[in-house]
CSV table of C-alpha atoms in Angstrom, one decimal:
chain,number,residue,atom,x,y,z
V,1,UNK,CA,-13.0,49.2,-32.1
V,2,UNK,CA,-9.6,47.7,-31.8
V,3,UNK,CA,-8.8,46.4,-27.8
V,4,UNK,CA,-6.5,49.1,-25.9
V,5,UNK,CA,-3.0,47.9,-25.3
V,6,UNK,CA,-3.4,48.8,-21.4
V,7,UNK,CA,-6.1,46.3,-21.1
V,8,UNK,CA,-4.0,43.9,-23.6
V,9,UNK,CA,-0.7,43.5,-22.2
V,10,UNK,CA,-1.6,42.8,-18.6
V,11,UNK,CA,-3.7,40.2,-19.8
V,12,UNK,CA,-1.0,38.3,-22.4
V,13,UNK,CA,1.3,39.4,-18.8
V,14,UNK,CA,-0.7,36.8,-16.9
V,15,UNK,CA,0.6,33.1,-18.5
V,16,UNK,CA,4.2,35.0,-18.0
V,17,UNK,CA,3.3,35.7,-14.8
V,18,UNK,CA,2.0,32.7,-13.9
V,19,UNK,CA,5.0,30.8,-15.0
V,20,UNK,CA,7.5,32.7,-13.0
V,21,UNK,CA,5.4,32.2,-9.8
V,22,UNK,CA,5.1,28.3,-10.5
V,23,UNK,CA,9.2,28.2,-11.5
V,24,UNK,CA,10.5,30.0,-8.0
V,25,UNK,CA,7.2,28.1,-5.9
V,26,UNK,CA,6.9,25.3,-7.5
V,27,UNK,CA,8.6,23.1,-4.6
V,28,UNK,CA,6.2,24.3,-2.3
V,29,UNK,CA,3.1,24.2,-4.4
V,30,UNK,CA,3.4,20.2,-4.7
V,31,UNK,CA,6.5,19.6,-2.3
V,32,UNK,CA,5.5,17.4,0.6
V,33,UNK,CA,4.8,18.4,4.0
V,34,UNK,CA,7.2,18.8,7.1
V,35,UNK,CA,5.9,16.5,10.1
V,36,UNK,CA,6.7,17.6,13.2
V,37,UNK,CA,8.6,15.3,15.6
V,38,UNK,CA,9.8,13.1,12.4
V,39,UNK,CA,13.2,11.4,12.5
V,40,UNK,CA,15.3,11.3,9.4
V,41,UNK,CA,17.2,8.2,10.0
V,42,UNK,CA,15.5,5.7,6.7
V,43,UNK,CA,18.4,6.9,4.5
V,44,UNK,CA,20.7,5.0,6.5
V,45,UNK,CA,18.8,1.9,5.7
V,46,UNK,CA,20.7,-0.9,4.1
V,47,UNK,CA,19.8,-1.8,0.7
V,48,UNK,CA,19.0,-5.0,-0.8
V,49,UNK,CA,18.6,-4.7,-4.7
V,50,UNK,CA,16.1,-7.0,-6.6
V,51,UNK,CA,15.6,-8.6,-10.0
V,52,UNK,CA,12.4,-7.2,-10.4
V,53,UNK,CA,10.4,-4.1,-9.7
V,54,UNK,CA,7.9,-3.8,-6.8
V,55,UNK,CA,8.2,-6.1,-3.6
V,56,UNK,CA,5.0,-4.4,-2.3
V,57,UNK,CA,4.5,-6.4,0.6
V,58,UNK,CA,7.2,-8.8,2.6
V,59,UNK,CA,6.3,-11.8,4.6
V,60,UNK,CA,8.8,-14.8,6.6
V,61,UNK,CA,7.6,-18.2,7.0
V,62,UNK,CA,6.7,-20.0,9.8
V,63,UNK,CA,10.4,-21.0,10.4
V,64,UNK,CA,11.6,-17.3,10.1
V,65,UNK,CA,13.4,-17.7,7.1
V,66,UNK,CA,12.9,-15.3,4.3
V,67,UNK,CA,11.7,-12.3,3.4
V,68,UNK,CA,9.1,-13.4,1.1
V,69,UNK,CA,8.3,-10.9,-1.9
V,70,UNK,CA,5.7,-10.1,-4.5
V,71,UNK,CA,6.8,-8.3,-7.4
V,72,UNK,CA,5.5,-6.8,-10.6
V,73,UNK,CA,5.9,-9.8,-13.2
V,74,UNK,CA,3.8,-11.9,-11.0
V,75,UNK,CA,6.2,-13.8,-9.2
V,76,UNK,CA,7.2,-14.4,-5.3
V,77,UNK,CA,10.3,-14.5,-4.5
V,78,UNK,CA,12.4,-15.7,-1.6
V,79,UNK,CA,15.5,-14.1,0.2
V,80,UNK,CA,18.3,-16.9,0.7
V,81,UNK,CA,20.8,-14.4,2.1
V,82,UNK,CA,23.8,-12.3,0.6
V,83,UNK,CA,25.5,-15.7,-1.1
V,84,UNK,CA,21.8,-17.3,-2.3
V,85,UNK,CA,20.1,-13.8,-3.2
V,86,UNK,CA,16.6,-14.2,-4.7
V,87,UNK,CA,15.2,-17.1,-5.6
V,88,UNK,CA,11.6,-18.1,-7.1
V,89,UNK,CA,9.2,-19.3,-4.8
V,90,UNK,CA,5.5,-19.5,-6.0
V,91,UNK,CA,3.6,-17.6,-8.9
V,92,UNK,CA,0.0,-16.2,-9.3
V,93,UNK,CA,-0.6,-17.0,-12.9
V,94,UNK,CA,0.3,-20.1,-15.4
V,95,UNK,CA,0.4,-17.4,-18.1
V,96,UNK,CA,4.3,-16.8,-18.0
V,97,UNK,CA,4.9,-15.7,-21.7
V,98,UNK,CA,5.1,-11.9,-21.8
V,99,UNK,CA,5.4,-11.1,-18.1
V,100,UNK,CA,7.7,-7.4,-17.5
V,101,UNK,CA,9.8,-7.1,-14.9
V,102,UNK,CA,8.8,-3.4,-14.7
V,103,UNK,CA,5.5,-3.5,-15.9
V,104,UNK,CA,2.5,-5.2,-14.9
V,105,UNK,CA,0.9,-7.2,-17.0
V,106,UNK,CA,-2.8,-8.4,-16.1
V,107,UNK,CA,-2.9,-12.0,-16.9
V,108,UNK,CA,0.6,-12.6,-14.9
V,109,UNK,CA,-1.3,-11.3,-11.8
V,110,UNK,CA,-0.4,-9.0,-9.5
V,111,UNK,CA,0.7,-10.4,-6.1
V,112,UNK,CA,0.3,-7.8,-3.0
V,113,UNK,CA,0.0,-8.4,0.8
V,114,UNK,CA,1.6,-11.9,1.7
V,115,UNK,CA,0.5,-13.7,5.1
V,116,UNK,CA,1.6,-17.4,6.1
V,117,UNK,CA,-0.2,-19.5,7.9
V,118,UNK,CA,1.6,-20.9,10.8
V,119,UNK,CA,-0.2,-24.1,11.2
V,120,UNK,CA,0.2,-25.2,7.7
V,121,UNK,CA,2.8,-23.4,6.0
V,122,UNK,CA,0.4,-22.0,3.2
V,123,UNK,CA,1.4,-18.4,1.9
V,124,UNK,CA,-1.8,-16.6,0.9
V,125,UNK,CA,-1.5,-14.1,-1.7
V,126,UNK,CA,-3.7,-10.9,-2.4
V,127,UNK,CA,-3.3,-10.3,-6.0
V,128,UNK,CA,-4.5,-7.4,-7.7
V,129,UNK,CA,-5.9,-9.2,-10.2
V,130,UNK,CA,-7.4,-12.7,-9.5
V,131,UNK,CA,-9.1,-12.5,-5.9
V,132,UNK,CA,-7.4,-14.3,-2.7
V,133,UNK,CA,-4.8,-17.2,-3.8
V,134,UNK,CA,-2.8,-19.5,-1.5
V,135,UNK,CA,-0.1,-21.8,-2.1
V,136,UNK,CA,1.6,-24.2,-0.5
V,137,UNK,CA,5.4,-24.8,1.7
V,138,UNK,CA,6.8,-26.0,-1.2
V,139,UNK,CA,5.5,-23.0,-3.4
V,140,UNK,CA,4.8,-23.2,-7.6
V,141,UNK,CA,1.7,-22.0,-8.9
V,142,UNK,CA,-1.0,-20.6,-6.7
V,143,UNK,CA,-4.6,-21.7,-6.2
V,144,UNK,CA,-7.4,-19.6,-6.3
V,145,UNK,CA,-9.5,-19.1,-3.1
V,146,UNK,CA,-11.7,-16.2,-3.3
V,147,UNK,CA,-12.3,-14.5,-6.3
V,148,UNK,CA,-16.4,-13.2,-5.6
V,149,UNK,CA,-18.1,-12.2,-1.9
V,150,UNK,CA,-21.7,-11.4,-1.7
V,151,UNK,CA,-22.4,-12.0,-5.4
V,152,UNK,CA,-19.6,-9.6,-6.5
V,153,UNK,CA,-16.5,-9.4,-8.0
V,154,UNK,CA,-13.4,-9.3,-6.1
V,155,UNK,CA,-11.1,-7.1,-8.4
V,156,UNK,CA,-8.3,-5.7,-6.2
V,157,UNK,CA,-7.5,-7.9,-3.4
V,158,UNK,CA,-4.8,-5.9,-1.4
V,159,UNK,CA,-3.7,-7.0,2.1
V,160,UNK,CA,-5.2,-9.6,4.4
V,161,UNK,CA,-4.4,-10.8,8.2
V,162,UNK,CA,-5.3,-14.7,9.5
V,163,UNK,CA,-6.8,-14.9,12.8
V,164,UNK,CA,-5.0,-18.5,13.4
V,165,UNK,CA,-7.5,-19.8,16.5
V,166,UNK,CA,-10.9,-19.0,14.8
V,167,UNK,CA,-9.5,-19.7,10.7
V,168,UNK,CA,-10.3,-16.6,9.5
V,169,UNK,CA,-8.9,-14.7,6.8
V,170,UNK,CA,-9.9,-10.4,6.9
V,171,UNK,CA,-8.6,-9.1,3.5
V,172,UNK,CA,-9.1,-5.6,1.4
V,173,UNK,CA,-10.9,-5.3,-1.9
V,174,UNK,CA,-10.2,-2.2,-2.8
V,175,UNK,CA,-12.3,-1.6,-6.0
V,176,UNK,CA,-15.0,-3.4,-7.7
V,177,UNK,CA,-14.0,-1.2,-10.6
V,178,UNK,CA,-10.4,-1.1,-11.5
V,179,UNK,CA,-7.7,-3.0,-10.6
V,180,UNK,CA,-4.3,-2.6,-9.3
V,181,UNK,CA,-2.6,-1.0,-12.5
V,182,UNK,CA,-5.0,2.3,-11.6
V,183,UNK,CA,-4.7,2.3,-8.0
V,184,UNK,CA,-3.9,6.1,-8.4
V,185,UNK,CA,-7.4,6.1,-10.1
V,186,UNK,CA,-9.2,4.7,-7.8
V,187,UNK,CA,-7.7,6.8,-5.0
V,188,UNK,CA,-8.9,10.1,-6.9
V,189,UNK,CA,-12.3,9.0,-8.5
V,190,UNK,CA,-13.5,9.5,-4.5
V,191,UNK,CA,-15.9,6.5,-5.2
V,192,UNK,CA,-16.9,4.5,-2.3
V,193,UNK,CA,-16.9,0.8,-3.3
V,194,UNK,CA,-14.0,-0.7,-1.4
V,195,UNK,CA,-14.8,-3.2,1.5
V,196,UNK,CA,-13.2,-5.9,4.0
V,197,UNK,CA,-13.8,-9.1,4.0
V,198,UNK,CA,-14.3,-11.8,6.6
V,199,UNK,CA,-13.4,-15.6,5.1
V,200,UNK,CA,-14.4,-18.4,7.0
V,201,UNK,CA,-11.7,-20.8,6.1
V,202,UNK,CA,-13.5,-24.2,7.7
V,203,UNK,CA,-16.6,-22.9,6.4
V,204,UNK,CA,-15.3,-21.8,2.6
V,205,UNK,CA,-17.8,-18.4,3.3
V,206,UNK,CA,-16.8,-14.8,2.1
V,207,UNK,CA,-18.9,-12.2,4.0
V,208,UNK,CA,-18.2,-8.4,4.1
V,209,UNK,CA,-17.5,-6.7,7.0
V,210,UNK,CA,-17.6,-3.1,6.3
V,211,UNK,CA,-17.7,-1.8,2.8
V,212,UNK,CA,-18.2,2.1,1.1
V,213,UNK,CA,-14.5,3.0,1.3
V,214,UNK,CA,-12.3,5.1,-0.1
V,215,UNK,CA,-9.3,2.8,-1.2
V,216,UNK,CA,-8.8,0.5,1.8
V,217,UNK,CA,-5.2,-0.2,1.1
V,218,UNK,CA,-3.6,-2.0,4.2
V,219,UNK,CA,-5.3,-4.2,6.3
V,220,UNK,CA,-4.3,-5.8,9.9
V,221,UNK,CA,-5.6,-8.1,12.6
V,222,UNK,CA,-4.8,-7.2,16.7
V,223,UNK,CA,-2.9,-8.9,18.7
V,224,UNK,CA,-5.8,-10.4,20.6
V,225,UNK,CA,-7.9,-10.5,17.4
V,226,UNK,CA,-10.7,-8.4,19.0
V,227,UNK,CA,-10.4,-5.8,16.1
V,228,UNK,CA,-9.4,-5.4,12.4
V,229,UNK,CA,-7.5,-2.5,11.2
V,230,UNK,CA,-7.9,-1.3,7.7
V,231,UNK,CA,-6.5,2.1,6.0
V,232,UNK,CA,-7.8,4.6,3.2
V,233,UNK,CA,-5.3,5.7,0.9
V,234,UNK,CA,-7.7,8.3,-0.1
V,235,UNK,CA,-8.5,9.6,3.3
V,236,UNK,CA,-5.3,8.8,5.6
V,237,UNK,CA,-7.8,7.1,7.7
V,238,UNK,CA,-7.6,3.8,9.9
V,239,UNK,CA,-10.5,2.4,10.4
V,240,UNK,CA,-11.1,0.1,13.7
V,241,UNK,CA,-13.8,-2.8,13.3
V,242,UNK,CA,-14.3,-4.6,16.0
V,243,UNK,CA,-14.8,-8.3,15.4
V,244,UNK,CA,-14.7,-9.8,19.0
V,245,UNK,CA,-16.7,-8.8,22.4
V,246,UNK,CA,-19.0,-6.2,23.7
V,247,UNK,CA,-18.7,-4.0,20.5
V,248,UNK,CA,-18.4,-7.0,17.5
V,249,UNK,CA,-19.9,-5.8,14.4
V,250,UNK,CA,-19.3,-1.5,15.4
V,251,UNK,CA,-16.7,0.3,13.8
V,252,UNK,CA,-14.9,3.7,14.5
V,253,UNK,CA,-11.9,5.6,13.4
V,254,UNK,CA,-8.6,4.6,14.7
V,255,UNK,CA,-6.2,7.1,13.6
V,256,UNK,CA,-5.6,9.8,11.0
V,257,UNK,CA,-2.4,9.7,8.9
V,258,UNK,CA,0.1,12.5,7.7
V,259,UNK,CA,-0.1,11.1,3.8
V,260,UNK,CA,-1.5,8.1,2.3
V,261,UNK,CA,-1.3,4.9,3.7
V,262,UNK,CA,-0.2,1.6,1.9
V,263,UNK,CA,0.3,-1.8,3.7
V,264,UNK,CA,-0.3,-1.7,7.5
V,265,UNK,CA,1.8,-4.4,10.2
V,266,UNK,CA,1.7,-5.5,13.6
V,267,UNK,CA,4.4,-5.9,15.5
V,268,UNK,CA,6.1,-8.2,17.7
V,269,UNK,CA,4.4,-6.2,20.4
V,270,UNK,CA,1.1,-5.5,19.1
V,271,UNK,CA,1.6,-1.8,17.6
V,272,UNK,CA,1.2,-1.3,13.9
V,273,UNK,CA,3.7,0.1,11.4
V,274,UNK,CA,1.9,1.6,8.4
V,275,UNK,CA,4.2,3.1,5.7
V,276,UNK,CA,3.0,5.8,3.5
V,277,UNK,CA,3.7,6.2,-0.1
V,278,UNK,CA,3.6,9.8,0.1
V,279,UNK,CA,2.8,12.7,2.5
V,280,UNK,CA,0.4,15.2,2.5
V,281,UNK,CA,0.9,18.1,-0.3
V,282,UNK,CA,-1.5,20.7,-1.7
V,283,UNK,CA,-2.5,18.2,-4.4
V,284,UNK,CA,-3.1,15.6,-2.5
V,285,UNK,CA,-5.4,18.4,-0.2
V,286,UNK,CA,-7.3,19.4,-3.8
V,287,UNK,CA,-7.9,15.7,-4.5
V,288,UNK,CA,-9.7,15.2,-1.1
V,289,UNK,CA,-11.4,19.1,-0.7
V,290,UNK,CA,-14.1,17.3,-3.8
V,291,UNK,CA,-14.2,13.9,-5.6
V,292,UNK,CA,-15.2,16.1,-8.2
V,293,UNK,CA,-11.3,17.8,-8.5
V,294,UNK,CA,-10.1,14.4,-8.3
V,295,UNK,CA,-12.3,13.3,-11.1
V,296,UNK,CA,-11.1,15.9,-13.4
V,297,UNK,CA,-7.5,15.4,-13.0
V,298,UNK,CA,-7.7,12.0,-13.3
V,299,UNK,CA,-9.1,12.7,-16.8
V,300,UNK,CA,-6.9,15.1,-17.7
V,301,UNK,CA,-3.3,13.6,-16.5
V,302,UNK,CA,-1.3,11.0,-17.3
V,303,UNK,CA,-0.9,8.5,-14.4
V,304,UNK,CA,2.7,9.6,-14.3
V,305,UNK,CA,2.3,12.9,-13.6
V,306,UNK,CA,-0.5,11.9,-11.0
V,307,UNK,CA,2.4,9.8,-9.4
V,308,UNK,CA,4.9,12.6,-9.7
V,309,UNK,CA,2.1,15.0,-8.4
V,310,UNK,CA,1.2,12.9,-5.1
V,311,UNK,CA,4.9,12.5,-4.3
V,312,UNK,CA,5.8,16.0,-4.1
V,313,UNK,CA,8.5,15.8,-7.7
V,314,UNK,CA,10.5,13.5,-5.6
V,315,UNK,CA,9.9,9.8,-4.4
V,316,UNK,CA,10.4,9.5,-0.6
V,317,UNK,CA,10.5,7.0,2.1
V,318,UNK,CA,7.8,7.5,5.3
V,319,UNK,CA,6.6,5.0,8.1
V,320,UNK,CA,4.6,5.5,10.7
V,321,UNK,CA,4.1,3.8,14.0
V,322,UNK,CA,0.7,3.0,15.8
V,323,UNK,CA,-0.2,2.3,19.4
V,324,UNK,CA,-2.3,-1.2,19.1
V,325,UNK,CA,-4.7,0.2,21.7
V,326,UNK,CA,-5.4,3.8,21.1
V,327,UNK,CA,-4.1,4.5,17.2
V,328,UNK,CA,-1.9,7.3,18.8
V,329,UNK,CA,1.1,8.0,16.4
V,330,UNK,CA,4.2,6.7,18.5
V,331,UNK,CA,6.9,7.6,15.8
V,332,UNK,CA,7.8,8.6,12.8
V,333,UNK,CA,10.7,7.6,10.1
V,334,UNK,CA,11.4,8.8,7.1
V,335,UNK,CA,13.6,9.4,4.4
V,336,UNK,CA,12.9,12.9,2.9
V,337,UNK,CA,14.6,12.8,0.2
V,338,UNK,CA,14.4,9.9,-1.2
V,339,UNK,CA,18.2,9.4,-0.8
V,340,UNK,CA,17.8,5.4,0.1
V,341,UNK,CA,14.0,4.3,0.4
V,342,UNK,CA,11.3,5.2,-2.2
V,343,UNK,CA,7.7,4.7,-2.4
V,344,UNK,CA,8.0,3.1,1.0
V,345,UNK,CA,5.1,0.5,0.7
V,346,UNK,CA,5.2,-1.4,3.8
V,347,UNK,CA,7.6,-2.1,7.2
V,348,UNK,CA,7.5,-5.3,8.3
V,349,UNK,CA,9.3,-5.4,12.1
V,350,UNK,CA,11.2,-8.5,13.1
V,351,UNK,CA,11.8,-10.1,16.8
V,352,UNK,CA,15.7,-8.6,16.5
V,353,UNK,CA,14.4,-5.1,16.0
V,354,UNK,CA,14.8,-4.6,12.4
V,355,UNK,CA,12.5,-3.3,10.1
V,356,UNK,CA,12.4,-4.4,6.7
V,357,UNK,CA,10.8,-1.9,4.5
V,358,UNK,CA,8.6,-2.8,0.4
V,359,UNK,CA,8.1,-0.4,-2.2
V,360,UNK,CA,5.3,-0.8,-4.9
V,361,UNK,CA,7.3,0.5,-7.4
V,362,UNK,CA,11.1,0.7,-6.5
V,363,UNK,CA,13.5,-2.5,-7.3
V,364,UNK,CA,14.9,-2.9,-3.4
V,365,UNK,CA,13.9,-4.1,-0.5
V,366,UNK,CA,15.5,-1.8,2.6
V,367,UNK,CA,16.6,-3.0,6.2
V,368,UNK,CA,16.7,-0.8,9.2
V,369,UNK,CA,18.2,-1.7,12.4
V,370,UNK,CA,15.7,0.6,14.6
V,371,UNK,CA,18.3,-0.5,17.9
């Protein structure tokens, strides 16, 4: 018996349907959330273009000069103002023959969170690929430090922080599955294998300090060094571990995020800038209402379209300011838009006020004069 035409044409109706709702709604289906309280100022930022994509994480040396940058190809570079530009400073990796400026290539090493050591001058390097490095004042090719803690791997070392009197390094591994290339990945799988690390420098020990998270992205020491800070990108969580005093060894949540959290910084006065490389949008709520959604679009999309998903359509520019003590949200910049800064992926605060502002993906570093 042949199907009726009234039960047929509302059901070939409903892909026709369907695509008119997701052409008119579309924006607010994956566009990012509105924060209250937010001030749109980031677009005013000043840009500073580079020869390479990705300066994920800034540093300045010991004698202020810099910034310091780690980009995709493996290399970090050095700011010698307007007339200088960029300049090469160190590298991760001997293996220099096919490194891409725009895409990353494995053995050229991934270099991430950057920290000096005051004392000696040493930049150390979390690279996604190779484990904790470190290199010396007069830069070159970088030495391997940590590359294994508790009889595993270290595949995705992200951001570290020194704690100068005691000569420990704290540092994120974020996977012991995939590296940095699938960050996006490892943010949906919802697996719980990331950890913090404790490295005794003197000692030459690698302990873990807290371990089963979700994508511990950023990572940053207190002013006193009482307490670590670390972030989930797949949560929008800080965590607090305490690592001094009464409660050494206890940890607790220290704040919950509007988006997803990349690099984390202290600054000159002990609060915490911790910029997000996207906000929160409904499909960034599906990823986190099951690890079971997340697993199933990260098998069915292309890591482009997960990138193009999480940000809403449209790359923007969001950092957030901590208190040091309670984890209350003091402020909020952003650029909405993504007129000026994109894929914000850390703010790094100077003495003079300004904040100088990585992206993971974009070719620029951004400066904005918070005064």
């Amino acid at each position: 018996m042949p199907i009726s035409w009234r039960v047929l044409t509302p059901v070939s109706a409903a892909p026709v349907i369907l695509a008119v709702l997701c052409f008119f709604f579309w924006s607010s289906i994956i566009g990012p959330e509105n924060i209250k309280g937010t001030k749109h100022v980031l677009q005013d930022a000043k840009t500073i273009p580079l020869p390479a994509d990705g300066p994920e994480s800034l540093e300045f040396d010991p004698q202020g000069e810099g910034p310091y940058v780690g980009v995709t190809d493996g290399r970090i570079l050095k700011w010698r103002g307007e007339e200088l530009g960029w300049v090469d400073f160190a590298y991760t990796s001997p293996h220099r023959d096919n490194c891409s400026r725009h895409e990353v290539v494995p053995s050229c090493g991934r270099p991430l969170g950057l920290t000096f050591e005051k004392k000696t001058g040493d930049l150390y390097i979390c690279d996604g690929y190779f484990g904790l490095m470190k290199v010396g004042p007069q830069g070159g090719l970088a030495e391997l430090v940590v590359d294994e803690a508790e009889g595993r791997k270290v595949m995705f070392a992200n951001q570290g922080d020194i704690d100068e009197e005691e000569d420990i390094f704290y540092f994120n591994d974020s996977s012991d599955t995939y590296h940095f290339r699938e960050v996006f990945y490892v943010s949906m799988s919802g697996t719980k294998v990331g950890r913090v690390i404790r490295y005794d420098m003197k000692k030459k020990e690698a302990k873990v300090i807290m371990d089963k998270l979700r994508l511990p992205n950023g990572l940053a020491l207190s002013k006193n060094g009482s307490f670590v800070v670390t972030c989930e990108s797949s949560t929008n969580i800080c965590h607090r571990i305490w690592v001094k005093g009464p409660k050494s060894g206890t940890n607790e949540v220290f704040a919950t995020l509007p988006g997803s959290p990349d690099n984390i910084r202290r600054t000159p006065t002990g609060d915490f800038w911790v910029a997000l490389h996207c906000k929160k949008n409904l499909f960034t709520r599906a990823v986190l209402i099951h690890t079971s959604v997340g697993r199933f679009l990260m098998n069915t999309m292309k890591m482009e379209t997960v990138i193009h998903f999480m940000n809403g359509g449209k790359p923007h520019g969001i950092v957030v300011k901590l208190s040091g003590e309670t984890g209350e949200i003091l402020e909020i910049l952003e650029d909405s838009e993504g007129k000026t800064v994109k894929y914000a992926s850390e703010a790094y605060e100077t003495e003079d006020g300004k904040l100088w502002i990585g992206s993971v993906y974009w070719p620029a570093v951004w400066v904005y004069d918070s005064k």
